[in-house]
PDB file of C-alpha atoms in Angstrom:
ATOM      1  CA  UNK A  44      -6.038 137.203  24.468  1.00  0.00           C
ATOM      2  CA  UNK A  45      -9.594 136.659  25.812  1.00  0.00           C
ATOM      3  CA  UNK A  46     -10.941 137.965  28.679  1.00  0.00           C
ATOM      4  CA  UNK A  47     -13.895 137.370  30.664  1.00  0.00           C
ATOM      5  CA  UNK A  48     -14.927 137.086  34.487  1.00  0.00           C
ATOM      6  CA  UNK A  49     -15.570 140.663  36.043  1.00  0.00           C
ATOM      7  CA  UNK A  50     -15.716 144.086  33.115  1.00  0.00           C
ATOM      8  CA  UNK A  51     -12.622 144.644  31.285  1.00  0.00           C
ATOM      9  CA  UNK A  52     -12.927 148.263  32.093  1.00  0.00           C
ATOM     10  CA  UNK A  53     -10.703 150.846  30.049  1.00  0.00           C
ATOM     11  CA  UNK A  54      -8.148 151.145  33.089  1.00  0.00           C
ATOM     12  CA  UNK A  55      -7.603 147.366  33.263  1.00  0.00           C
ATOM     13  CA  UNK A  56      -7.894 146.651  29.388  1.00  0.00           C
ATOM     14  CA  UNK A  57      -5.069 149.202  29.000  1.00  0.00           C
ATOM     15  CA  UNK A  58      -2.854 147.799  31.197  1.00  0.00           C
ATOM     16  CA  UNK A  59      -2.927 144.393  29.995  1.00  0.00           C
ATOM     17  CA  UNK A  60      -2.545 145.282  26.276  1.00  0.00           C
ATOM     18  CA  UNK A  61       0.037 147.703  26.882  1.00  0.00           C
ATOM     19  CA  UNK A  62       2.349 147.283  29.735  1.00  0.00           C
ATOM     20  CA  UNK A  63       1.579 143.697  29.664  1.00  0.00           C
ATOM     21  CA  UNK A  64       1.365 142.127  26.480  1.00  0.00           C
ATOM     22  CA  UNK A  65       3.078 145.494  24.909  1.00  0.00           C
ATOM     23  CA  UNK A  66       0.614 145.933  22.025  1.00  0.00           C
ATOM     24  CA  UNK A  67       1.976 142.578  20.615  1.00  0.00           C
ATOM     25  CA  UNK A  68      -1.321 140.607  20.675  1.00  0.00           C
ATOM     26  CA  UNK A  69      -5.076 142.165  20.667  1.00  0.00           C
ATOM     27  CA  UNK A  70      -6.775 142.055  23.990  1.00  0.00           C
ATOM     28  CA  UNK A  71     -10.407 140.838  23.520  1.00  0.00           C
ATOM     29  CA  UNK A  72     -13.252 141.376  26.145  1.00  0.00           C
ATOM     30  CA  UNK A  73     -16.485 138.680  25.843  1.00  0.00           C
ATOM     31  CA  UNK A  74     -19.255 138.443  28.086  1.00  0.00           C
ATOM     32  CA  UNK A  75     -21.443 135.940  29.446  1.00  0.00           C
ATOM     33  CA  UNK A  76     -19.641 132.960  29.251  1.00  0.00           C
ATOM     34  CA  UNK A  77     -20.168 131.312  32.482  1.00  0.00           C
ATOM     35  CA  UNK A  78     -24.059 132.006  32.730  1.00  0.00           C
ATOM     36  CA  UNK A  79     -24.442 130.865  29.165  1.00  0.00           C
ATOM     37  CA  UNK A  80     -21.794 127.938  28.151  1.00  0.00           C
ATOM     38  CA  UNK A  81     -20.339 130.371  26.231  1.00  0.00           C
ATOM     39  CA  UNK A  82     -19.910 133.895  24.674  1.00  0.00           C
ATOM     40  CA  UNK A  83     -23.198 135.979  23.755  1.00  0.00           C
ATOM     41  CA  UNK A  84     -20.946 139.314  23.255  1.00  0.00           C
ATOM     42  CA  UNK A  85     -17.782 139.864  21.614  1.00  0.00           C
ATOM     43  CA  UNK A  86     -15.388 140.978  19.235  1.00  0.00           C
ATOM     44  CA  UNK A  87     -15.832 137.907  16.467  1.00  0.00           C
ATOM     45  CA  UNK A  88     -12.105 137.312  15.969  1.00  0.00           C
ATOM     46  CA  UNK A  89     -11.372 134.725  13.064  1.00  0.00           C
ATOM     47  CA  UNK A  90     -14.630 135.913  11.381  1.00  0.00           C
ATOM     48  CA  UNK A  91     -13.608 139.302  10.844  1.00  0.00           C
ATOM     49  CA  UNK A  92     -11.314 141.749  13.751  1.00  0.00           C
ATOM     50  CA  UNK A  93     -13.393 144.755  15.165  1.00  0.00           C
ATOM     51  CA  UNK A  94     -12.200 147.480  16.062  1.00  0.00           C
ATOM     52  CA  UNK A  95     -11.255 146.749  19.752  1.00  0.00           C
ATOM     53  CA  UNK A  96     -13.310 149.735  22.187  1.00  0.00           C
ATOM     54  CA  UNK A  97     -11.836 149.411  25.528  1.00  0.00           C
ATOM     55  CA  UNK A  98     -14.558 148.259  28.305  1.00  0.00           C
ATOM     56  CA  UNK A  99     -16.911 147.257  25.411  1.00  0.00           C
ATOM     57  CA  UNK A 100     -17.525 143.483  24.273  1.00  0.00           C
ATOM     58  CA  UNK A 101     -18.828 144.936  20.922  1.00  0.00           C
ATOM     59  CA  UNK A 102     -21.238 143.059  19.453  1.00  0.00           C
ATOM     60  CA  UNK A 103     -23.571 139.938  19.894  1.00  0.00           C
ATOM     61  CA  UNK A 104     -21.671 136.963  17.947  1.00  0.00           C
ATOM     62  CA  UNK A 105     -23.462 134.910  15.223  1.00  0.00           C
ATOM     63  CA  UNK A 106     -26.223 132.944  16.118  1.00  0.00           C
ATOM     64  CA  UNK A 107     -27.040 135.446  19.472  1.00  0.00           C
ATOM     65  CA  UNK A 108     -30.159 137.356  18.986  1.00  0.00           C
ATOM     66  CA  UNK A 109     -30.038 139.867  21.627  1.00  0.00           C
ATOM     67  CA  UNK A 110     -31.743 142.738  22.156  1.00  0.00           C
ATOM     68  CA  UNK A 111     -31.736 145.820  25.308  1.00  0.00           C
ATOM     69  CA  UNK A 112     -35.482 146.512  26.598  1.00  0.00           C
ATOM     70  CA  UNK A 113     -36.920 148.831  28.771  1.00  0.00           C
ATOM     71  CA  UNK A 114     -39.095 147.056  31.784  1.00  0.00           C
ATOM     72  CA  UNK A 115     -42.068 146.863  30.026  1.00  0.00           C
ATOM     73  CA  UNK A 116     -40.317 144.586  27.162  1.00  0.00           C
ATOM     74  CA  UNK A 117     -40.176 147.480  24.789  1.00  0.00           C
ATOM     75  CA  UNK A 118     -36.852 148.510  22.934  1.00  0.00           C
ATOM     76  CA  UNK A 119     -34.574 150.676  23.849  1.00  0.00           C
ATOM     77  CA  UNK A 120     -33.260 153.493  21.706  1.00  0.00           C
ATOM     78  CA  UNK A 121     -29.367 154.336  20.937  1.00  0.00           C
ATOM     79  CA  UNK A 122     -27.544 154.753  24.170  1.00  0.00           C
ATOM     80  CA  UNK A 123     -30.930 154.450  26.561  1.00  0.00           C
ATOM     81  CA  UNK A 124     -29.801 151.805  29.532  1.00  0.00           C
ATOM     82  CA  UNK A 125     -32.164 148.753  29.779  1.00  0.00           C
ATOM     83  CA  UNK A 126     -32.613 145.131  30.267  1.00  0.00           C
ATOM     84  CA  UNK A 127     -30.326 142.576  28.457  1.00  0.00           C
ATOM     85  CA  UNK A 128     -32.609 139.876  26.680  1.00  0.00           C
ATOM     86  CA  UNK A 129     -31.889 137.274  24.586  1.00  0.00           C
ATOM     87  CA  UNK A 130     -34.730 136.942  21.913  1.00  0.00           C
ATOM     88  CA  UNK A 131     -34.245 133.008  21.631  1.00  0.00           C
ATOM     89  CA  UNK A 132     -31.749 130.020  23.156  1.00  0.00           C
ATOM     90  CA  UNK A 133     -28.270 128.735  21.329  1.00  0.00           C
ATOM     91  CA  UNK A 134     -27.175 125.383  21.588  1.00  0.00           C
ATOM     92  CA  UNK A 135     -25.439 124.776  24.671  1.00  0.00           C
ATOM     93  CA  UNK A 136     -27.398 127.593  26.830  1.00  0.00           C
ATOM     94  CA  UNK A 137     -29.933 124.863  28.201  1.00  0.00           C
ATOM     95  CA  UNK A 138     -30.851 121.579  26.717  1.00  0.00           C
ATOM     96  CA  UNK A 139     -33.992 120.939  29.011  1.00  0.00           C
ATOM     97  CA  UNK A 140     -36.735 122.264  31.254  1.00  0.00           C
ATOM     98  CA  UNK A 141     -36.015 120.505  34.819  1.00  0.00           C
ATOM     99  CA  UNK A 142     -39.403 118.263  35.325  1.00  0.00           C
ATOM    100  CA  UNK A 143     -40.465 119.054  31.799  1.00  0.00           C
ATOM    101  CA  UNK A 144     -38.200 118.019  29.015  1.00  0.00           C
ATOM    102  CA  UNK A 145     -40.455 118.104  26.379  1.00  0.00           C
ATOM    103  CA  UNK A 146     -41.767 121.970  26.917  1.00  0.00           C
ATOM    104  CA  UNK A 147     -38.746 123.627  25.960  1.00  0.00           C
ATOM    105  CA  UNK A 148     -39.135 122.676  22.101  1.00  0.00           C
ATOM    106  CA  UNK A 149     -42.879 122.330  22.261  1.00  0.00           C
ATOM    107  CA  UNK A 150     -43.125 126.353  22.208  1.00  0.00           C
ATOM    108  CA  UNK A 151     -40.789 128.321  24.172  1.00  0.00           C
ATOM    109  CA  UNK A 152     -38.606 128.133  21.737  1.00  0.00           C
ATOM    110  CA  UNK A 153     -41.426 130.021  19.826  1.00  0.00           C
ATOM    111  CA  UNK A 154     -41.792 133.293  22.016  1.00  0.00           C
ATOM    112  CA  UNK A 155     -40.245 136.325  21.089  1.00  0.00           C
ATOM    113  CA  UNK A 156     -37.903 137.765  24.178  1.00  0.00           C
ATOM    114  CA  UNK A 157     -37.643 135.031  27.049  1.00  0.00           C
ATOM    115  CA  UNK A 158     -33.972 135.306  28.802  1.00  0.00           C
ATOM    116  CA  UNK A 159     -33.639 138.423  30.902  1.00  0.00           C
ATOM    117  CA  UNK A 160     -29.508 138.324  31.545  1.00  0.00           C
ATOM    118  CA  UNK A 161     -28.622 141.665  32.988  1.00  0.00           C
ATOM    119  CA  UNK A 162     -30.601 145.075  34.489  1.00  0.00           C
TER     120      UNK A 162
END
């Protein structure tokens, strides 16, 4: 089962996979889905199970380069908070620049981190 909306916090994901669904099917948590067209986050089921980490997506799925920055667009290090980015668009996240069409694949495409998604 897939969730998404609101954080699939440890409490929650818990109770769904084991008073709910009793441990019979693997409770998955993905992120970003409505303010992308689809997943950026998750646990890559049919590819290759994860281990599931309660109130953790677990990793960016193929074809999402992400990355977490500090404010000044540097990288963060292992477990340092920062700013979600993604490093360059997927198809479906936006086909078009409202008023300019053509700029979107005449060089933004081309910059290195462009989509802040989360501070």
């Amino acid at each position: 089962m897939f969730c998404a909306g609101e954080v699939l916090n440890p409490p929650a994901w818990d109770w769904l996979q084991n008073t709910i669904l009793e441990g019979r099917i693997p409770v998955i948590d993905h992120m970003w889905q409505t303010e992308t067209s689809g997943p950026v986050f998750g646990n890559p089921y049919g590819l290759g199970m994860m281990p599931i980490k309660p109130g953790s997506a677990t990793i960016a799925l193929p074809g999402i380069a992400a990355a977490v920055v500090t404010a000044e667009g540097q990288p963060c290090g292992a477990g340092e908070k920062g700013i979600m980015v993604l490093k360059r668009p997927f198809p479906g996240l936006l086909a078009a620049l409202w008023g300019e069409p053509e700029a979107l694949w005449s060089g933004l495409l081309e910059q290195d981190s462009w989509c802040v998604l989360h501070r």
